[in-house]
Structures are given as structure tokens and as C-alpha cells.
């Protein structure tokens, strides 16, 4: 039972353009969502999060949007840079539980 | 400010053996969670420790056990290793079990290979 899904295994974007990574979830109890970035041979690095009481959260070049009715969230990276090339995981949890449920990941490649 | 550290980095074992993986949380953190990441998949939650007790457990058999020490460091033990246990094992730490909106911080993992 895959409660968090990232349906695009890979995404290729031109440097300077916008990267949009998508994530869908099925468990309506989830109320806190996170995005992590992972380079090879390193652990996931926390990027940005959003609580279900919000529909948008920004941090520099990164913005996360949450559509609760559609059970969908997305991560926007503007402008995309070569260093953004990595695998991106979305994760969800019930606040306080701290048990993260991850998607399968999307490999983002930024082309010069 | 040291982040989450895990040891060893790589480990090779054979079927039926037992293994112990170690984790030191980020400074100031008191809650440790363990995840298993198979190739091409997202991390899967194994269990979580706080105040030296297992607080939550994912869908993993009893062959997977753990421990948390008074200094908040933690061990993951796996008995009777199977080929399917080959994976990257990630440790994550955070502050305050059951506190809202606390992102977990991950170590670089231990790559376990079963022959």
C-alpha cells in the first residue's frame, strides 16, 4: 500500500528554468509534508516542509504547494541550477508521530 | 556542529549472520529513527527510539531490533540475515518525540550487502 507516490521517476530541465516535482498521497490523516534531496553516497537532506494548515511555503528558490482536496503537493525550484541535480523525495507524516512515509523519489537532472 | 553520524559506511555479511549498525544523533537531538532504503525505492521506516524506549515500529519482523543509550546514540541489530536485507540503512534524528513540525535529519547511511 503505497501511501505516498511520486509518479515521475525522472525529470530533465534546462538550467535557469523552473523545475516542478510532483507528489500524491492517499492517507487523509497526513498533515505535515516534507521534501528531501539526496546526492549519491549521501543521506537525504531536508529542503522544505509544509503543514496542512497552509497551502504554500517558500524558502529562497524553493516553494512547496499543497492541494489538500486533491491530496497533491509539488515542489517548485526557480531558477534551476546544476547543483540541484539529485534525487528528490517527498515524505508525509502525522504531526507528532514523526514516522515519515516516503515516495519512491524523482531523479532531477539540470542540463547546462 | 556535528550532524548525524553512522558507522560503518559499508558492510558485507553472509546469510544467517547477525549485524549491528550504529548511529550518533545530531547535537541537541534526542529521538532516533531508523529507515531501510532498497535500491530505487524511498526509505521505509523501521522503528523509532526516544528515552531509550522503542516508541513506534514499522512493518519489519522481529529479526530487526534496536537500542538507544543514555547519550541518545542508537544501534540497529538484524539477526538471521537474508539476501533481501541488502539495502542502505539510514539513521535520522530529531528533537523531542511527538513534537510537531520537527524535520528529521539523516546520516549518510550504512550500505549492507548480504552474500
PDB file of C-alpha atoms in Angstrom:
ATOM      1  CA  UNK A   1       0.000   0.000   0.000  1.00  0.00           C
ATOM      2  CA  UNK A   2       1.907   2.994  -1.355  1.00  0.00           C
ATOM      3  CA  UNK A   3       0.512   5.916   0.612  1.00  0.00           C
ATOM      4  CA  UNK A   4       2.875   8.469  -0.955  1.00  0.00           C
ATOM      5  CA  UNK A   5       3.568   8.346  -4.689  1.00  0.00           C
ATOM      6  CA  UNK A   6       5.940  10.158  -6.975  1.00  0.00           C
ATOM      7  CA  UNK A   7       4.828   9.089 -10.421  1.00  0.00           C
ATOM      8  CA  UNK A   8       7.737  10.566 -12.365  1.00  0.00           C
ATOM      9  CA  UNK A   9      10.944   8.555 -11.865  1.00  0.00           C
ATOM     10  CA  UNK A  10      12.964  11.207 -13.671  1.00  0.00           C
ATOM     11  CA  UNK A  11      12.797  14.815 -14.875  1.00  0.00           C
ATOM     12  CA  UNK A  12      15.168  16.779 -17.076  1.00  0.00           C
ATOM     13  CA  UNK A  13      15.168  20.614 -17.012  1.00  0.00           C
ATOM     14  CA  UNK A  14      17.248  23.321 -18.636  1.00  0.00           C
ATOM     15  CA  UNK A  15      19.412  25.421 -16.326  1.00  0.00           C
ATOM     16  CA  UNK A  16      17.641  28.657 -15.354  1.00  0.00           C
ATOM     17  CA  UNK A  17      14.155  27.265 -15.993  1.00  0.00           C
ATOM     18  CA  UNK A  18      11.601  26.100 -13.429  1.00  0.00           C
ATOM     19  CA  UNK A  19      11.656  22.536 -12.092  1.00  0.00           C
ATOM     20  CA  UNK A  20       8.342  21.137 -10.850  1.00  0.00           C
ATOM     21  CA  UNK A  21       8.307  17.887  -8.899  1.00  0.00           C
ATOM     22  CA  UNK A  22       5.001  16.275  -8.003  1.00  0.00           C
ATOM     23  CA  UNK A  23       3.782  14.019  -5.222  1.00  0.00           C
ATOM     24  CA  UNK A  24       0.403  12.439  -4.431  1.00  0.00           C
ATOM     25  CA  UNK A  25      -0.775  10.902  -1.176  1.00  0.00           C
ATOM     26  CA  UNK A  26      -3.752   8.781  -0.180  1.00  0.00           C
ATOM     27  CA  UNK A  27      -3.878   8.980   3.627  1.00  0.00           C
ATOM     28  CA  UNK A  28      -6.061  11.939   4.643  1.00  0.00           C
ATOM     29  CA  UNK A  29      -4.566  11.782   8.158  1.00  0.00           C
ATOM     30  CA  UNK A  30      -1.234  13.141   6.896  1.00  0.00           C
ATOM     31  CA  UNK A  31      -0.843  16.734   8.000  1.00  0.00           C
ATOM     32  CA  UNK A  32       2.844  17.531   7.628  1.00  0.00           C
ATOM     33  CA  UNK A  33       4.781  17.157   4.401  1.00  0.00           C
ATOM     34  CA  UNK A  34       8.491  17.409   3.656  1.00  0.00           C
ATOM     35  CA  UNK A  35      10.835  17.382   0.692  1.00  0.00           C
ATOM     36  CA  UNK A  36      14.312  15.880   0.899  1.00  0.00           C
ATOM     37  CA  UNK A  37      17.139  15.972  -1.634  1.00  0.00           C
ATOM     38  CA  UNK A  38      19.623  13.122  -1.949  1.00  0.00           C
ATOM     39  CA  UNK A  39      23.004  13.052  -3.656  1.00  0.00           C
ATOM     40  CA  UNK A  40      24.728   9.702  -4.342  1.00  0.00           C
ATOM     41  CA  UNK A  41      26.576   8.293  -1.321  1.00  0.00           C
ATOM     42  CA  UNK A  42      24.959  10.847   0.995  1.00  0.00           C
ATOM     43  CA  UNK A  43      21.910  10.754   3.220  1.00  0.00           C
ATOM     44  CA  UNK A  44      18.733  12.705   2.419  1.00  0.00           C
ATOM     45  CA  UNK A  45      18.996  16.425   3.178  1.00  0.00           C
ATOM     46  CA  UNK A  46      15.926  18.284   4.424  1.00  0.00           C
ATOM     47  CA  UNK A  47      14.826  21.005   1.983  1.00  0.00           C
ATOM     48  CA  UNK A  48      11.449  22.435   2.909  1.00  0.00           C
ATOM     49  CA  UNK A  49       8.239  21.432   4.647  1.00  0.00           C
ATOM     50  CA  UNK A  50       4.602  22.467   4.854  1.00  0.00           C
ATOM     51  CA  UNK A  51       1.861  21.959   7.379  1.00  0.00           C
ATOM     52  CA  UNK A  52      -1.637  21.113   6.204  1.00  0.00           C
ATOM     53  CA  UNK A  53      -2.933  24.419   7.578  1.00  0.00           C
ATOM     54  CA  UNK A  54      -1.040  26.180   4.774  1.00  0.00           C
ATOM     55  CA  UNK A  55      -1.186  25.846   1.011  1.00  0.00           C
ATOM     56  CA  UNK A  56       2.198  27.382   0.198  1.00  0.00           C
ATOM     57  CA  UNK A  57       5.605  27.712   1.797  1.00  0.00           C
ATOM     58  CA  UNK A  58       8.648  29.456   0.322  1.00  0.00           C
ATOM     59  CA  UNK A  59      12.335  29.283   1.116  1.00  0.00           C
ATOM     60  CA  UNK A  60      14.569  31.061  -1.358  1.00  0.00           C
ATOM     61  CA  UNK A  61      14.418  29.285  -4.712  1.00  0.00           C
ATOM     62  CA  UNK A  62      12.208  26.519  -3.302  1.00  0.00           C
ATOM     63  CA  UNK A  63       8.424  26.693  -2.965  1.00  0.00           C
ATOM     64  CA  UNK A  64       6.125  23.878  -1.890  1.00  0.00           C
ATOM     65  CA  UNK A  65       2.427  23.931  -2.776  1.00  0.00           C
ATOM     66  CA  UNK A  66      -0.190  21.787  -1.061  1.00  0.00           C
ATOM     67  CA  UNK A  67      -3.621  20.983  -2.511  1.00  0.00           C
ATOM     68  CA  UNK A  68      -5.429  19.109   0.237  1.00  0.00           C
ATOM     69  CA  UNK A  69      -8.592  18.434  -1.732  1.00  0.00           C
ATOM     70  CA  UNK A  70      -6.553  16.750  -4.459  1.00  0.00           C
ATOM     71  CA  UNK A  71      -4.121  15.190  -1.956  1.00  0.00           C
ATOM     72  CA  UNK A  72      -1.293  16.583  -4.049  1.00  0.00           C
ATOM     73  CA  UNK A  73       1.845  18.547  -3.347  1.00  0.00           C
ATOM     74  CA  UNK A  74       4.503  19.957  -5.589  1.00  0.00           C
ATOM     75  CA  UNK A  75       7.978  21.418  -5.236  1.00  0.00           C
ATOM     76  CA  UNK A  76       8.986  24.320  -7.487  1.00  0.00           C
ATOM     77  CA  UNK A  77      12.639  25.239  -7.953  1.00  0.00           C
ATOM     78  CA  UNK A  78      13.265  28.591  -9.635  1.00  0.00           C
ATOM     79  CA  UNK A  79      15.709  29.140 -11.217  1.00  0.00           C
ATOM     80  CA  UNK A  80      17.101  25.621 -11.554  1.00  0.00           C
ATOM     81  CA  UNK A  81      20.861  25.264 -11.110  1.00  0.00           C
ATOM     82  CA  UNK A  82      23.239  22.401 -11.993  1.00  0.00           C
ATOM     83  CA  UNK A  83      23.768  21.716  -8.269  1.00  0.00           C
ATOM     84  CA  UNK A  84      20.066  20.902  -7.994  1.00  0.00           C
ATOM     85  CA  UNK A  85      20.660  17.651  -9.903  1.00  0.00           C
ATOM     86  CA  UNK A  86      19.798  14.953  -7.348  1.00  0.00           C
ATOM     87  CA  UNK A  87      17.038  12.558  -6.324  1.00  0.00           C
ATOM     88  CA  UNK A  88      14.126  14.308  -4.614  1.00  0.00           C
ATOM     89  CA  UNK A  89      11.869  12.515  -2.133  1.00  0.00           C
ATOM     90  CA  UNK A  90       8.603  13.755  -0.776  1.00  0.00           C
ATOM     91  CA  UNK A  91       7.569  12.468   2.629  1.00  0.00           C
ATOM     92  CA  UNK A  92       4.462  12.733   4.766  1.00  0.00           C
ATOM     93  CA  UNK A  93       3.655  12.217   8.400  1.00  0.00           C
ATOM     94  CA  UNK A  94       1.023  12.774  11.036  1.00  0.00           C
ATOM     95  CA  UNK A  95       2.182  15.630  13.256  1.00  0.00           C
ATOM     96  CA  UNK A  96       3.809  14.326  16.373  1.00  0.00           C
ATOM     97  CA  UNK A  97       4.183  10.810  15.014  1.00  0.00           C
ATOM     98  CA  UNK A  98       7.484  11.570  13.309  1.00  0.00           C
ATOM     99  CA  UNK A  99       7.227   8.353  11.289  1.00  0.00           C
ATOM    100  CA  UNK A 100       7.971   9.532   7.765  1.00  0.00           C
ATOM    101  CA  UNK A 101       6.330   7.822   4.795  1.00  0.00           C
ATOM    102  CA  UNK A 102       8.373   8.424   1.650  1.00  0.00           C
ATOM    103  CA  UNK A 103       7.615   8.391  -2.049  1.00  0.00           C
ATOM    104  CA  UNK A 104       9.835   6.471  -4.463  1.00  0.00           C
ATOM    105  CA  UNK A 105      11.806   9.553  -5.489  1.00  0.00           C
ATOM    106  CA  UNK A 106      12.265  11.594  -8.687  1.00  0.00           C
ATOM    107  CA  UNK A 107      15.695  11.982 -10.264  1.00  0.00           C
ATOM    108  CA  UNK A 108      16.103  15.600 -11.365  1.00  0.00           C
ATOM    109  CA  UNK A 109      18.755  16.433 -13.955  1.00  0.00           C
ATOM    110  CA  UNK A 110      19.569  20.067 -14.711  1.00  0.00           C
ATOM    111  CA  UNK A 111      21.140  20.487 -18.141  1.00  0.00           C
ATOM    112  CA  UNK A 112      23.521  23.401 -18.845  1.00  0.00           C
TER     113      UNK A 112
ATOM    114  CA  UNK B   1      28.078  21.260  14.911  1.00  0.00           C
ATOM    115  CA  UNK B   2      28.273  17.523  14.115  1.00  0.00           C
ATOM    116  CA  UNK B   3      25.419  16.121  12.131  1.00  0.00           C
ATOM    117  CA  UNK B   4      24.108  12.569  12.286  1.00  0.00           C
ATOM    118  CA  UNK B   5      26.972  10.083  12.051  1.00  0.00           C
ATOM    119  CA  UNK B   6      26.654   6.409  11.176  1.00  0.00           C
ATOM    120  CA  UNK B   7      29.121   3.543  11.246  1.00  0.00           C
ATOM    121  CA  UNK B   8      30.297   1.561   9.479  1.00  0.00           C
ATOM    122  CA  UNK B   9      29.921   3.049   5.993  1.00  0.00           C
ATOM    123  CA  UNK B  10      29.858  -0.318   4.246  1.00  0.00           C
ATOM    124  CA  UNK B  11      29.411  -3.856   5.490  1.00  0.00           C
ATOM    125  CA  UNK B  12      29.395  -7.251   3.809  1.00  0.00           C
ATOM    126  CA  UNK B  13      27.795 -10.219   5.559  1.00  0.00           C
ATOM    127  CA  UNK B  14      26.593 -13.682   4.593  1.00  0.00           C
ATOM    128  CA  UNK B  15      23.137 -15.163   5.005  1.00  0.00           C
ATOM    129  CA  UNK B  16      22.304 -16.205   8.556  1.00  0.00           C
ATOM    130  CA  UNK B  17      24.774 -13.856  10.196  1.00  0.00           C
ATOM    131  CA  UNK B  18      23.958 -11.044  12.566  1.00  0.00           C
ATOM    132  CA  UNK B  19      24.858  -7.351  12.162  1.00  0.00           C
ATOM    133  CA  UNK B  20      24.949  -4.240  14.352  1.00  0.00           C
ATOM    134  CA  UNK B  21      24.803  -0.740  12.899  1.00  0.00           C
ATOM    135  CA  UNK B  22      25.495   2.376  14.939  1.00  0.00           C
ATOM    136  CA  UNK B  23      24.231   5.955  14.925  1.00  0.00           C
ATOM    137  CA  UNK B  24      25.058   9.141  16.802  1.00  0.00           C
ATOM    138  CA  UNK B  25      22.341  11.795  16.544  1.00  0.00           C
ATOM    139  CA  UNK B  26      22.855  15.436  15.667  1.00  0.00           C
ATOM    140  CA  UNK B  27      23.898  17.535  18.652  1.00  0.00           C
ATOM    141  CA  UNK B  28      20.827  18.557  20.651  1.00  0.00           C
ATOM    142  CA  UNK B  29      18.623  15.773  19.262  1.00  0.00           C
ATOM    143  CA  UNK B  30      17.163  13.075  21.472  1.00  0.00           C
ATOM    144  CA  UNK B  31      14.999  10.993  19.121  1.00  0.00           C
ATOM    145  CA  UNK B  32      16.441   8.469  16.682  1.00  0.00           C
ATOM    146  CA  UNK B  33      14.644   6.739  13.819  1.00  0.00           C
ATOM    147  CA  UNK B  34      15.919   4.013  11.509  1.00  0.00           C
ATOM    148  CA  UNK B  35      14.961   3.523   7.869  1.00  0.00           C
ATOM    149  CA  UNK B  36      15.768   0.901   5.232  1.00  0.00           C
ATOM    150  CA  UNK B  37      16.209   2.057   1.645  1.00  0.00           C
ATOM    151  CA  UNK B  38      16.230  -0.605  -1.059  1.00  0.00           C
ATOM    152  CA  UNK B  39      17.665   0.216  -4.470  1.00  0.00           C
ATOM    153  CA  UNK B  40      15.366   2.511  -6.452  1.00  0.00           C
ATOM    154  CA  UNK B  41      12.920   2.939  -3.568  1.00  0.00           C
ATOM    155  CA  UNK B  42      12.221   5.535  -0.927  1.00  0.00           C
ATOM    156  CA  UNK B  43      13.296   4.925   2.674  1.00  0.00           C
ATOM    157  CA  UNK B  44      10.990   2.672   4.731  1.00  0.00           C
ATOM    158  CA  UNK B  45      10.508   3.300   8.460  1.00  0.00           C
ATOM    159  CA  UNK B  46      11.827   0.534  10.724  1.00  0.00           C
ATOM    160  CA  UNK B  47      11.448   1.954  14.237  1.00  0.00           C
ATOM    161  CA  UNK B  48      11.995   4.977  16.440  1.00  0.00           C
ATOM    162  CA  UNK B  49      13.606   5.407  19.859  1.00  0.00           C
ATOM    163  CA  UNK B  50      13.094   8.065  22.486  1.00  0.00           C
ATOM    164  CA  UNK B  51      14.160   7.963  26.148  1.00  0.00           C
ATOM    165  CA  UNK B  52      15.744   4.565  25.488  1.00  0.00           C
ATOM    166  CA  UNK B  53      12.415   3.014  24.514  1.00  0.00           C
ATOM    167  CA  UNK B  54      11.037   1.904  21.156  1.00  0.00           C
ATOM    168  CA  UNK B  55       8.133   4.276  20.524  1.00  0.00           C
ATOM    169  CA  UNK B  56       6.966   3.295  17.054  1.00  0.00           C
ATOM    170  CA  UNK B  57       7.619   0.389  14.764  1.00  0.00           C
ATOM    171  CA  UNK B  58       7.111  -0.110  11.046  1.00  0.00           C
ATOM    172  CA  UNK B  59       6.268  -3.329   9.237  1.00  0.00           C
ATOM    173  CA  UNK B  60       9.530  -5.177   9.905  1.00  0.00           C
ATOM    174  CA  UNK B  61       9.979  -8.613  11.504  1.00  0.00           C
ATOM    175  CA  UNK B  62      11.342  -9.204  14.985  1.00  0.00           C
ATOM    176  CA  UNK B  63      14.735 -10.008  13.457  1.00  0.00           C
ATOM    177  CA  UNK B  64      15.142  -6.229  13.447  1.00  0.00           C
ATOM    178  CA  UNK B  65      15.774  -4.841  16.910  1.00  0.00           C
ATOM    179  CA  UNK B  66      17.334  -1.751  18.354  1.00  0.00           C
ATOM    180  CA  UNK B  67      18.589   0.050  21.350  1.00  0.00           C
ATOM    181  CA  UNK B  68      19.073   3.633  22.473  1.00  0.00           C
ATOM    182  CA  UNK B  69      21.720   4.598  25.013  1.00  0.00           C
ATOM    183  CA  UNK B  70      21.612   7.337  27.673  1.00  0.00           C
ATOM    184  CA  UNK B  71      23.713   9.598  25.408  1.00  0.00           C
ATOM    185  CA  UNK B  72      20.939   9.255  22.752  1.00  0.00           C
ATOM    186  CA  UNK B  73      23.076   7.191  20.369  1.00  0.00           C
ATOM    187  CA  UNK B  74      21.427   4.127  18.917  1.00  0.00           C
ATOM    188  CA  UNK B  75      22.106   0.685  17.455  1.00  0.00           C
ATOM    189  CA  UNK B  76      20.173  -1.328  14.905  1.00  0.00           C
ATOM    190  CA  UNK B  77      20.595  -5.108  15.113  1.00  0.00           C
ATOM    191  CA  UNK B  78      19.496  -7.537  12.427  1.00  0.00           C
ATOM    192  CA  UNK B  79      19.590 -11.301  13.111  1.00  0.00           C
ATOM    193  CA  UNK B  80      19.475 -14.229  10.696  1.00  0.00           C
ATOM    194  CA  UNK B  81      20.314 -12.064   7.711  1.00  0.00           C
ATOM    195  CA  UNK B  82      18.513 -12.706   4.430  1.00  0.00           C
ATOM    196  CA  UNK B  83      19.538 -11.700   0.912  1.00  0.00           C
ATOM    197  CA  UNK B  84      16.595  -9.282   0.925  1.00  0.00           C
ATOM    198  CA  UNK B  85      18.141  -7.351   3.830  1.00  0.00           C
ATOM    199  CA  UNK B  86      20.706  -5.898   1.418  1.00  0.00           C
ATOM    200  CA  UNK B  87      19.977  -2.173   1.470  1.00  0.00           C
ATOM    201  CA  UNK B  88      21.088   1.248   2.645  1.00  0.00           C
ATOM    202  CA  UNK B  89      20.229   1.714   6.321  1.00  0.00           C
ATOM    203  CA  UNK B  90      19.614   5.304   7.300  1.00  0.00           C
ATOM    204  CA  UNK B  91      19.520   6.817  10.744  1.00  0.00           C
ATOM    205  CA  UNK B  92      17.631  10.057  11.355  1.00  0.00           C
ATOM    206  CA  UNK B  93      17.461  12.234  14.433  1.00  0.00           C
ATOM    207  CA  UNK B  94      15.166  14.958  15.681  1.00  0.00           C
ATOM    208  CA  UNK B  95      14.385  16.821  18.874  1.00  0.00           C
ATOM    209  CA  UNK B  96      11.526  15.924  21.153  1.00  0.00           C
ATOM    210  CA  UNK B  97       9.467  12.861  20.396  1.00  0.00           C
ATOM    211  CA  UNK B  98       5.911  13.669  19.289  1.00  0.00           C
ATOM    212  CA  UNK B  99       6.660  17.371  18.876  1.00  0.00           C
ATOM    213  CA  UNK B 100       5.004  18.921  15.869  1.00  0.00           C
ATOM    214  CA  UNK B 101       6.837  20.110  12.785  1.00  0.00           C
ATOM    215  CA  UNK B 102      10.282  18.766  13.555  1.00  0.00           C
ATOM    216  CA  UNK B 103      12.094  17.698  10.381  1.00  0.00           C
ATOM    217  CA  UNK B 104      14.307  14.672  10.768  1.00  0.00           C
ATOM    218  CA  UNK B 105      17.976  14.975   9.853  1.00  0.00           C
ATOM    219  CA  UNK B 106      19.626  11.986   8.216  1.00  0.00           C
ATOM    220  CA  UNK B 107      23.071  10.445   8.315  1.00  0.00           C
ATOM    221  CA  UNK B 108      24.816   9.176   5.186  1.00  0.00           C
ATOM    222  CA  UNK B 109      23.794   5.611   5.884  1.00  0.00           C
ATOM    223  CA  UNK B 110      25.374   2.171   6.116  1.00  0.00           C
ATOM    224  CA  UNK B 111      25.394   0.137   2.909  1.00  0.00           C
ATOM    225  CA  UNK B 112      24.754  -3.508   3.909  1.00  0.00           C
ATOM    226  CA  UNK B 113      25.404  -6.235   1.347  1.00  0.00           C
ATOM    227  CA  UNK B 114      24.368  -9.840   2.026  1.00  0.00           C
ATOM    228  CA  UNK B 115      26.139 -12.589   0.053  1.00  0.00           C
TER     229      UNK B 115
END
